[in-house]
């Protein structure tokens, strides 16, 4: 039966698709750039955290920090020495396309240097996080590092356990744009639903529940044991109710995670598959459950569960969860993590109080095990990498990198040159000799961002790219049906990119017309097809003689062109990811600016003569007048996340509370609570800046003002810096 002729889609449909794809491409680029900037901001915030702590202990002078206090946005510049720019372009092209150099380097550098290597590698050298070529090259580097890790392992249980370079690399990789997009898609809704229940308590540790119900034993010599707590009827009732609720919530999260399989980013799934393949090869006697536990150690322990336990840090919620809610989230994560290790579920939990959850875990452990197994079922990327490399030959490849990042990698390469065991004719040895000594690290103001063109010193004729796969190399023997299948995706993509090609009489005519525009994406695909399959007889047959195959391709392309919904959904999803990244980045920038203002003020005070101060009825004030007083409503501070917990204050009563903050002298802040209509103070306390700065380094940076109000230390510091930094 002759298939009905399908008219090609209108050109405007193709234009619409290209517009959506262009917006997607631009948004992905912005997400990549924002991810890198946030990574830099987090690093700078940590830097100032550490230096302020040292400043408190009088170990450094404020002047040592002056070169780090500059503009928030990195300035863009160029390398004026064209020869040096070209040589750096040659070096970074080689490092990007020959990942084995960096893979070796990650195994050699000391752990304290790994972060200064990972940042430029993850966010600059392979910084285009949605571009297939760079993604595949980065995965090639991971592949080699994982191979080294498995080759050097002494026993199965030691694999991927310690805080090593590969574990840091894998964690950093999950913080890139695609990983954040997945977390937002999978976890944002259930987390918001859970956090909308602020009074929810899921604590099931009998000792803690006993203290919650009865308080601490009055007799200090009486030890509260697990058994004694469990004997209490009220404790039994509460834990029973909470276990049921905990099981319901854990079941919800488990269902969402399992159903999100197809949304897990390709790279993360590929890493899971690589772990399984290498573990099976190295330890053939290992049971599937053991390998699943190792995969769960990456996917759950290092990726998913940290986002559940600390959703604010992963930009999934805006407001910091209360202490009780953080405990709830931790218990949920514990249940999910336990099911990654079937041996633990079937034997005994590490914590005795988790044992009542064993029936639930036993019932659902196979569901989690199957999910971890299916995570690994993903196609290999090496064949696609070969195609992407070929297509890149006609493109101008650039990376965005700071001068200090560039100089640091150069420095590390020289420092460990002997350990890399380079021969004299090794390309890296040649390029390092040409570059000579690495430049010294520059000040923050001079540390420009440059757009470095990457070029192959030896030209396109010498392909340095290695595409050896863990499982197999690209097969050169191509059967007829295999040719059709391998070409199908590329041809459909070409037709979608340029719908008017479907007006051509034959597939051959369409490919040749596309080839006439070599600088376009569709032209590059046509060139690649002709280059790779030019000697394959079956390929010429489907191009010229297989009208049915051409018709099927046009139908498939037409369907893709008409389905904008998935592109629009992806666009909306990415917009939300970018918004979250942007909000988090703005918060980090605000925090960083607050630190900088504080240090500037301290420097100015150190260089000036203090004013004569005297005691007034309100506190300390200068001879020119009383101290500055700032007034807030209680609800405003709660909305802004400064007040994070409130105990025994009715909701209606909060509207009647106002809070004033004054600074009677530098570094001391008086916080006063007033009730509406009352002139006397309900509560007053002094906050000492140094104490706040020290507390922010704790794992739970919260401060109890009194028995009723708990504030977030970091946001309190931001508020104080905002209103009093120049006081």
Short mmCIF file of C-alpha atoms in Angstrom, two decimals, residues 207-654:
data_model
loop_
_atom_site.label_atom_id
_atom_site.label_comp_id
_atom_site.label_asym_id
_atom_site.label_seq_id
_atom_site.Cartn_x
_atom_site.Cartn_y
_atom_site.Cartn_z
CA UNK A 207 14.79 9.09 74.14
CA UNK A 208 14.15 12.37 72.34
CA UNK A 209 10.39 11.80 72.34
CA UNK A 210 10.50 11.14 76.10
CA UNK A 211 12.33 14.43 76.71
CA UNK A 212 9.82 16.17 74.45
CA UNK A 213 6.91 14.78 76.52
CA UNK A 214 8.33 14.78 80.05
CA UNK A 215 11.44 16.92 79.90
CA UNK A 216 14.84 15.85 81.19
CA UNK A 217 14.89 13.60 84.28
CA UNK A 218 14.93 15.76 87.41
CA UNK A 219 17.43 13.49 89.07
CA UNK A 220 20.75 14.15 87.32
CA UNK A 221 22.01 10.73 88.40
CA UNK A 222 19.16 8.98 86.59
CA UNK A 223 20.22 7.84 83.14
CA UNK A 224 17.50 7.94 80.50
CA UNK A 225 17.95 4.74 78.50
CA UNK A 226 16.36 3.64 75.24
CA UNK A 227 14.50 0.86 77.06
CA UNK A 228 13.12 3.15 79.76
CA UNK A 229 11.90 5.64 77.17
CA UNK A 230 10.20 2.88 75.17
CA UNK A 231 8.35 1.64 78.26
CA UNK A 232 6.52 4.96 78.57
CA UNK A 233 2.93 4.69 77.16
CA UNK A 234 2.88 8.28 75.84
CA UNK A 235 6.18 7.74 74.05
CA UNK A 236 4.85 4.52 72.53
CA UNK A 237 1.72 6.24 71.25
CA UNK A 238 3.58 9.21 69.77
CA UNK A 239 6.21 7.09 68.04
CA UNK A 240 3.55 4.78 66.61
CA UNK A 241 1.64 7.71 65.08
CA UNK A 242 4.82 9.30 63.76
CA UNK A 243 6.12 6.08 62.23
CA UNK A 244 2.89 5.81 60.24
CA UNK A 245 3.22 9.41 59.07
CA UNK A 246 6.91 8.96 58.29
CA UNK A 247 6.16 5.88 56.21
CA UNK A 248 3.51 7.78 54.22
CA UNK A 249 5.88 10.65 53.45
CA UNK A 250 8.81 8.36 52.62
CA UNK A 251 6.52 6.40 50.30
CA UNK A 252 5.59 9.65 48.53
CA UNK A 253 9.24 10.63 48.04
CA UNK A 254 10.18 7.13 46.90
CA UNK A 255 7.41 7.11 44.30
CA UNK A 256 8.46 10.51 42.96
CA UNK A 257 12.11 9.48 42.74
CA UNK A 258 11.40 6.19 40.99
CA UNK A 259 9.05 7.82 38.49
CA UNK A 260 11.66 10.49 37.69
CA UNK A 261 14.06 8.02 36.07
CA UNK A 262 13.76 9.47 32.56
CA UNK A 263 14.41 12.98 33.89
CA UNK A 264 17.73 12.12 35.52
CA UNK A 265 20.46 13.91 33.53
CA UNK A 266 22.33 11.73 31.06
CA UNK A 267 25.72 12.42 32.63
CA UNK A 268 24.64 11.35 36.11
CA UNK A 269 23.09 8.16 34.73
CA UNK A 270 26.22 7.47 32.70
CA UNK A 271 28.37 7.83 35.82
CA UNK A 272 26.14 5.30 37.59
CA UNK A 273 26.57 2.92 34.64
CA UNK A 274 30.34 3.42 34.66
CA UNK A 275 30.48 2.58 38.36
CA UNK A 276 28.53 -0.63 37.75
CA UNK A 277 30.65 -1.68 34.76
CA UNK A 278 33.97 -1.04 36.49
CA UNK A 279 32.85 -2.68 39.73
CA UNK A 280 31.71 -5.78 37.85
CA UNK A 281 35.00 -6.00 35.95
CA UNK A 282 37.19 -5.46 39.01
CA UNK A 283 35.15 -7.60 41.41
CA UNK A 284 33.19 -10.19 39.38
CA UNK A 285 32.23 -11.95 42.61
CA UNK A 286 30.38 -8.85 43.89
CA UNK A 287 26.63 -9.29 44.23
CA UNK A 288 24.20 -6.95 42.40
CA UNK A 289 23.00 -5.67 45.80
CA UNK A 290 26.55 -4.61 46.69
CA UNK A 291 26.97 -2.75 43.41
CA UNK A 292 23.58 -1.07 43.85
CA UNK A 293 24.71 0.08 47.30
CA UNK A 294 27.75 1.70 45.68
CA UNK A 295 25.57 3.42 43.07
CA UNK A 296 23.25 4.57 45.85
CA UNK A 297 26.31 5.97 47.62
CA UNK A 298 26.71 8.34 44.68
CA UNK A 299 23.17 9.05 43.51
CA UNK A 300 21.45 9.16 46.89
CA UNK A 301 24.16 9.97 49.42
CA UNK A 302 26.02 12.60 47.38
CA UNK A 303 23.27 13.96 45.14
CA UNK A 304 19.64 13.46 46.12
CA UNK A 305 19.66 13.24 49.92
CA UNK A 306 21.76 16.38 50.52
CA UNK A 307 19.11 18.28 48.54
CA UNK A 308 16.36 16.79 50.73
CA UNK A 309 18.15 17.54 54.00
CA UNK A 310 19.36 21.04 53.02
CA UNK A 311 16.81 22.27 50.46
CA UNK A 312 17.71 25.94 50.93
CA UNK A 313 21.34 25.36 49.96
CA UNK A 314 20.12 23.57 46.83
CA UNK A 315 17.74 26.42 45.93
CA UNK A 316 14.62 24.26 46.27
CA UNK A 317 12.99 26.41 48.96
CA UNK A 318 13.62 29.99 49.99
CA UNK A 319 13.05 29.87 53.75
CA UNK A 320 15.40 27.92 55.98
CA UNK A 321 13.55 24.91 57.48
CA UNK A 322 13.15 24.91 61.25
CA UNK A 323 15.27 22.62 63.39
CA UNK A 324 12.38 20.17 63.77
CA UNK A 325 11.73 20.18 60.03
CA UNK A 326 15.40 19.55 59.30
CA UNK A 327 15.16 16.52 61.57
CA UNK A 328 12.07 15.37 59.65
CA UNK A 329 13.96 15.67 56.37
CA UNK A 330 16.95 13.81 57.79
CA UNK A 331 14.75 10.88 58.81
CA UNK A 332 13.22 10.72 55.32
CA UNK A 333 16.69 10.72 53.77
CA UNK A 334 17.79 7.95 56.15
CA UNK A 335 14.92 5.73 55.03
CA UNK A 336 15.65 6.30 51.33
CA UNK A 337 19.37 5.71 51.83
CA UNK A 338 18.76 2.49 53.74
CA UNK A 339 16.94 0.96 50.78
CA UNK A 340 20.03 1.43 48.62
CA UNK A 341 21.72 -1.20 50.80
CA UNK A 342 19.60 -4.33 50.72
CA UNK A 343 21.86 -6.14 53.17
CA UNK A 344 21.17 -3.56 55.89
CA UNK A 345 17.43 -3.59 55.26
CA UNK A 346 17.26 -7.37 55.51
CA UNK A 347 19.42 -7.52 58.66
CA UNK A 348 19.37 -4.63 61.13
CA UNK A 349 19.43 -0.84 60.96
CA UNK A 350 22.42 0.99 62.37
CA UNK A 351 20.22 3.02 64.74
CA UNK A 352 17.90 1.00 66.95
CA UNK A 353 15.11 3.57 66.76
CA UNK A 354 14.95 3.11 62.96
CA UNK A 355 14.17 -0.60 63.32
CA UNK A 356 10.34 -0.11 63.35
CA UNK A 357 10.69 1.15 59.77
CA UNK A 358 12.16 -2.15 58.59
CA UNK A 359 8.81 -3.59 57.36
CA UNK A 360 8.32 -0.58 55.08
CA UNK A 361 11.92 -0.78 53.85
CA UNK A 362 11.62 -4.52 53.20
CA UNK A 363 8.42 -4.01 51.24
CA UNK A 364 9.93 -1.33 48.99
CA UNK A 365 13.62 -2.24 48.84
CA UNK A 366 13.25 -4.04 45.51
CA UNK A 367 11.64 -0.94 44.02
CA UNK A 368 14.68 1.12 44.98
CA UNK A 369 17.06 -1.62 43.85
CA UNK A 370 15.39 -1.78 40.44
CA UNK A 371 15.57 2.00 40.15
CA UNK A 372 19.32 2.01 40.90
CA UNK A 373 19.79 -0.78 38.36
CA UNK A 374 17.76 1.06 35.70
CA UNK A 375 19.73 4.26 36.31
CA UNK A 376 22.68 2.50 34.69
CA UNK A 377 20.79 1.56 31.53
CA UNK A 378 21.93 4.39 29.31
CA UNK A 379 23.59 4.49 25.90
CA UNK A 380 27.31 5.03 25.55
CA UNK A 381 28.42 8.48 24.41
CA UNK A 382 31.66 7.69 22.57
CA UNK A 383 30.13 7.37 19.11
CA UNK A 384 28.32 10.69 19.57
CA UNK A 385 31.55 12.26 20.83
CA UNK A 386 33.24 11.29 17.58
CA UNK A 387 30.48 13.05 15.65
CA UNK A 388 30.57 16.13 17.90
CA UNK A 389 34.32 16.35 17.49
CA UNK A 390 34.00 16.24 13.73
CA UNK A 391 31.32 18.96 13.77
CA UNK A 392 33.50 21.13 16.02
CA UNK A 393 36.28 21.25 13.42
CA UNK A 394 34.35 23.88 11.48
CA UNK A 395 33.48 25.96 14.57
CA UNK A 396 35.35 28.56 16.57
CA UNK A 397 35.62 27.07 20.05
CA UNK A 398 36.06 29.45 22.97
CA UNK A 399 36.00 29.07 26.72
CA UNK A 400 35.33 31.73 29.34
CA UNK A 401 38.08 31.57 31.96
CA UNK A 402 39.75 33.93 34.42
CA UNK A 403 43.44 34.70 34.19
CA UNK A 404 44.08 33.18 37.62
CA UNK A 405 42.29 29.96 36.66
CA UNK A 406 44.37 29.74 33.51
CA UNK A 407 47.63 30.44 35.33
CA UNK A 408 46.75 27.98 38.12
CA UNK A 409 46.23 25.06 35.74
CA UNK A 410 49.45 26.00 33.94
CA UNK A 411 51.24 26.10 37.30
CA UNK A 412 49.88 22.69 38.36
CA UNK A 413 50.86 21.14 35.05
CA UNK A 414 54.42 22.39 35.48
CA UNK A 415 54.53 21.44 39.16
CA UNK A 416 53.55 17.83 38.45
CA UNK A 417 55.17 17.54 35.03
CA UNK A 418 57.57 14.82 36.19
CA UNK A 419 54.75 12.83 37.80
CA UNK A 420 52.84 12.92 34.51
CA UNK A 421 55.83 11.13 32.94
CA UNK A 422 55.71 13.09 29.69
CA UNK A 423 58.05 12.12 26.88
CA UNK A 424 59.83 14.84 24.92
CA UNK A 425 57.56 14.38 21.92
CA UNK A 426 54.38 14.38 24.02
CA UNK A 427 52.11 17.25 22.86
CA UNK A 428 51.71 18.51 26.44
CA UNK A 429 55.48 18.55 26.97
CA UNK A 430 55.92 20.57 23.78
CA UNK A 431 53.24 23.12 24.70
CA UNK A 432 54.49 23.56 28.27
CA UNK A 433 58.00 24.18 26.97
CA UNK A 434 56.68 26.83 24.59
CA UNK A 435 54.76 28.62 27.36
CA UNK A 436 57.59 28.59 29.87
CA UNK A 437 56.99 29.55 33.50
CA UNK A 438 53.44 30.17 34.72
CA UNK A 439 52.40 33.70 35.63
CA UNK A 440 51.91 34.55 39.30
CA UNK A 441 48.38 34.79 40.67
CA UNK A 442 46.94 38.27 40.16
CA UNK A 443 45.00 40.51 42.51
CA UNK A 444 41.21 40.38 42.40
CA UNK A 445 41.03 43.66 40.49
CA UNK A 446 43.42 42.43 37.80
CA UNK A 447 41.94 38.93 37.55
CA UNK A 448 40.05 39.48 34.31
CA UNK A 449 37.77 36.99 32.58
CA UNK A 450 38.85 36.28 29.02
CA UNK A 451 37.20 34.45 26.14
CA UNK A 452 40.03 32.17 25.08
CA UNK A 453 39.89 30.72 21.53
CA UNK A 454 40.90 27.04 21.56
CA UNK A 455 42.95 25.83 18.62
CA UNK A 456 44.73 22.61 17.76
CA UNK A 457 48.42 23.36 17.26
CA UNK A 458 48.72 20.41 14.91
CA UNK A 459 45.63 21.30 12.87
CA UNK A 460 42.53 19.19 12.16
CA UNK A 461 44.57 16.58 10.30
CA UNK A 462 45.95 15.30 13.59
CA UNK A 463 43.06 14.17 15.72
CA UNK A 464 44.25 13.87 19.28
CA UNK A 465 40.83 12.87 20.57
CA UNK A 466 40.66 9.41 22.12
CA UNK A 467 37.26 7.77 22.19
CA UNK A 468 37.92 4.45 23.86
CA UNK A 469 34.85 3.28 25.73
CA UNK A 470 34.56 1.37 28.96
CA UNK A 471 32.38 -1.21 27.23
CA UNK A 472 33.58 -1.20 23.63
CA UNK A 473 35.04 0.98 20.91
CA UNK A 474 33.00 2.29 18.02
CA UNK A 475 32.42 -0.62 15.67
CA UNK A 476 33.59 -0.04 12.11
CA UNK A 477 31.51 -2.85 10.71
CA UNK A 478 28.15 -1.40 9.78
CA UNK A 479 25.23 -3.52 8.62
CA UNK A 480 22.44 -2.23 6.39
CA UNK A 481 19.79 -1.87 9.09
CA UNK A 482 22.33 -0.46 11.51
CA UNK A 483 23.22 2.25 9.00
CA UNK A 484 19.59 3.27 8.72
CA UNK A 485 19.16 3.42 12.48
CA UNK A 486 22.39 5.32 13.08
CA UNK A 487 21.59 7.82 10.36
CA UNK A 488 17.94 8.23 11.26
CA UNK A 489 18.43 10.48 14.27
CA UNK A 490 20.96 12.66 12.49
CA UNK A 491 18.83 13.00 9.37
CA UNK A 492 15.67 13.80 11.35
CA UNK A 493 17.60 16.41 13.29
CA UNK A 494 18.86 17.91 10.03
CA UNK A 495 15.33 18.10 8.59
CA UNK A 496 13.97 19.66 11.79
CA UNK A 497 16.68 22.30 11.76
CA UNK A 498 15.90 23.16 8.14
CA UNK A 499 12.29 22.11 7.30
CA UNK A 500 12.46 23.39 3.72
CA UNK A 501 14.87 20.53 2.96
CA UNK A 502 11.82 18.24 2.99
CA UNK A 503 10.72 19.87 -0.27
CA UNK A 504 13.58 18.11 -2.07
CA UNK A 505 12.64 15.11 -4.22
CA UNK A 506 15.09 12.66 -2.68
CA UNK A 507 16.96 12.34 0.57
CA UNK A 508 20.19 12.67 -1.37
CA UNK A 509 19.07 16.05 -2.74
CA UNK A 510 18.16 17.18 0.78
CA UNK A 511 21.55 16.20 2.18
CA UNK A 512 23.45 17.83 -0.68
CA UNK A 513 21.45 21.05 -0.35
CA UNK A 514 22.16 21.14 3.38
CA UNK A 515 25.85 20.63 2.65
CA UNK A 516 25.81 23.84 0.61
CA UNK A 517 25.56 25.72 3.94
CA UNK A 518 28.54 24.25 5.85
CA UNK A 519 28.58 26.97 8.51
CA UNK A 520 25.08 26.04 9.74
CA UNK A 521 24.13 23.25 12.13
CA UNK A 522 22.26 21.36 9.41
CA UNK A 523 25.16 21.82 7.02
CA UNK A 524 27.55 20.41 9.61
CA UNK A 525 25.34 17.36 10.08
CA UNK A 526 25.22 16.78 6.32
CA UNK A 527 29.00 17.02 6.07
CA UNK A 528 29.43 14.60 8.94
CA UNK A 529 27.07 12.05 7.39
CA UNK A 530 28.83 12.19 4.05
CA UNK A 531 32.26 12.05 5.68
CA UNK A 532 31.60 9.09 7.98
CA UNK A 533 29.48 6.96 5.65
CA UNK A 534 30.91 7.91 2.25
CA UNK A 535 32.42 4.44 1.75
CA UNK A 536 29.35 2.54 2.95
CA UNK A 537 27.27 1.20 0.07
CA UNK A 538 24.10 0.89 2.14
CA UNK A 539 24.21 4.59 2.97
CA UNK A 540 24.19 5.63 -0.68
CA UNK A 541 21.32 3.21 -1.22
CA UNK A 542 19.08 4.83 1.40
CA UNK A 543 20.04 8.29 0.16
CA UNK A 544 19.06 7.72 -3.46
CA UNK A 545 16.77 4.70 -3.76
CA UNK A 546 14.82 4.26 -0.52
CA UNK A 547 11.82 6.58 -0.96
CA UNK A 548 9.92 4.89 1.86
CA UNK A 549 12.78 5.56 4.28
CA UNK A 550 12.83 9.23 3.21
CA UNK A 551 9.06 9.45 3.71
CA UNK A 552 9.35 7.97 7.20
CA UNK A 553 12.04 10.50 8.04
CA UNK A 554 9.84 13.37 6.88
CA UNK A 555 6.92 12.09 8.93
CA UNK A 556 9.09 11.78 12.02
CA UNK A 557 10.54 15.25 11.50
CA UNK A 558 7.08 16.71 10.97
CA UNK A 559 5.83 15.20 14.22
CA UNK A 560 8.80 16.64 16.07
CA UNK A 561 8.18 20.06 14.58
CA UNK A 562 4.56 20.01 15.65
CA UNK A 563 5.31 19.01 19.23
CA UNK A 564 6.32 22.26 20.87
CA UNK A 565 4.90 21.32 24.25
CA UNK A 566 7.99 19.47 25.43
CA UNK A 567 10.24 22.33 24.35
CA UNK A 568 8.04 24.84 26.12
CA UNK A 569 7.97 22.66 29.25
CA UNK A 570 11.74 22.41 29.16
CA UNK A 571 11.95 26.17 28.69
CA UNK A 572 9.74 26.80 31.73
CA UNK A 573 11.72 24.30 33.78
CA UNK A 574 15.01 25.96 32.86
CA UNK A 575 13.59 29.40 33.59
CA UNK A 576 12.75 28.24 37.11
CA UNK A 577 16.23 26.78 37.51
CA UNK A 578 17.82 30.03 36.38
CA UNK A 579 15.57 32.05 38.69
CA UNK A 580 16.61 29.88 41.64
CA UNK A 581 20.28 30.17 40.70
CA UNK A 582 19.93 33.92 40.29
CA UNK A 583 18.19 34.35 43.66
CA UNK A 584 20.84 32.25 45.37
CA UNK A 585 23.57 34.20 43.63
CA UNK A 586 22.04 37.50 44.71
CA UNK A 587 21.91 36.27 48.30
CA UNK A 588 25.57 35.21 48.12
CA UNK A 589 26.49 38.56 46.61
CA UNK A 590 24.61 40.38 49.38
CA UNK A 591 26.40 38.29 51.97
CA UNK A 592 29.74 38.94 50.32
CA UNK A 593 29.07 42.67 50.12
CA UNK A 594 28.18 42.67 53.80
CA UNK A 595 31.51 41.05 54.64
CA UNK A 596 33.35 43.57 52.51
CA UNK A 597 31.55 46.51 54.12
CA UNK A 598 32.36 45.14 57.54
CA UNK A 599 36.05 44.85 56.73
CA UNK A 600 36.15 48.36 55.25
CA UNK A 601 34.50 49.76 58.38
CA UNK A 602 36.96 47.93 60.63
CA UNK A 603 39.87 49.30 58.63
CA UNK A 604 38.48 52.84 58.83
CA UNK A 605 37.91 52.55 62.57
CA UNK A 606 41.40 51.21 63.10
CA UNK A 607 42.81 54.26 61.33
CA UNK A 608 40.65 56.86 63.10
CA UNK A 609 40.51 58.30 66.64
CA UNK A 610 37.44 57.07 68.55
CA UNK A 611 34.87 59.66 69.49
CA UNK A 612 34.30 60.41 73.16
CA UNK A 613 31.21 58.50 74.23
CA UNK A 614 28.98 58.78 77.21
CA UNK A 615 26.19 56.78 78.79
CA UNK A 616 22.65 57.94 78.07
CA UNK A 617 19.34 56.59 79.28
CA UNK A 618 19.09 54.54 76.06
CA UNK A 619 22.65 53.22 76.01
CA UNK A 620 25.98 54.45 74.70
CA UNK A 621 25.87 57.47 72.43
CA UNK A 622 28.34 59.86 70.93
CA UNK A 623 28.59 63.41 72.06
CA UNK A 624 26.77 64.36 68.86
CA UNK A 625 23.59 62.51 69.82
CA UNK A 626 22.06 59.14 70.60
CA UNK A 627 22.65 55.94 68.67
CA UNK A 628 20.79 55.04 65.51
CA UNK A 629 17.59 53.06 66.13
CA UNK A 630 15.91 50.91 63.46
CA UNK A 631 12.39 49.58 63.96
CA UNK A 632 10.94 46.41 62.41
CA UNK A 633 7.68 44.56 62.70
CA UNK A 634 7.89 41.03 64.05
CA UNK A 635 6.13 39.69 60.93
CA UNK A 636 8.62 41.44 58.64
CA UNK A 637 11.60 39.78 60.34
CA UNK A 638 9.84 36.43 60.14
CA UNK A 639 9.08 36.88 56.43
CA UNK A 640 12.70 37.84 55.73
CA UNK A 641 13.93 34.68 57.44
CA UNK A 642 15.69 36.53 60.28
CA UNK A 643 13.34 34.97 62.85
CA UNK A 644 13.25 31.25 62.08
CA UNK A 645 11.44 29.80 65.09
CA UNK A 646 8.75 31.07 67.42
CA UNK A 647 7.54 29.18 70.47
CA UNK A 648 4.37 29.91 72.45
CA UNK A 649 3.58 33.21 70.69
CA UNK A 650 0.10 33.08 69.10
CA UNK A 651 -0.11 34.09 65.44
CA UNK A 652 -2.53 36.94 66.21
CA UNK A 653 -0.19 38.29 68.86
CA UNK A 654 2.76 38.59 66.44
#
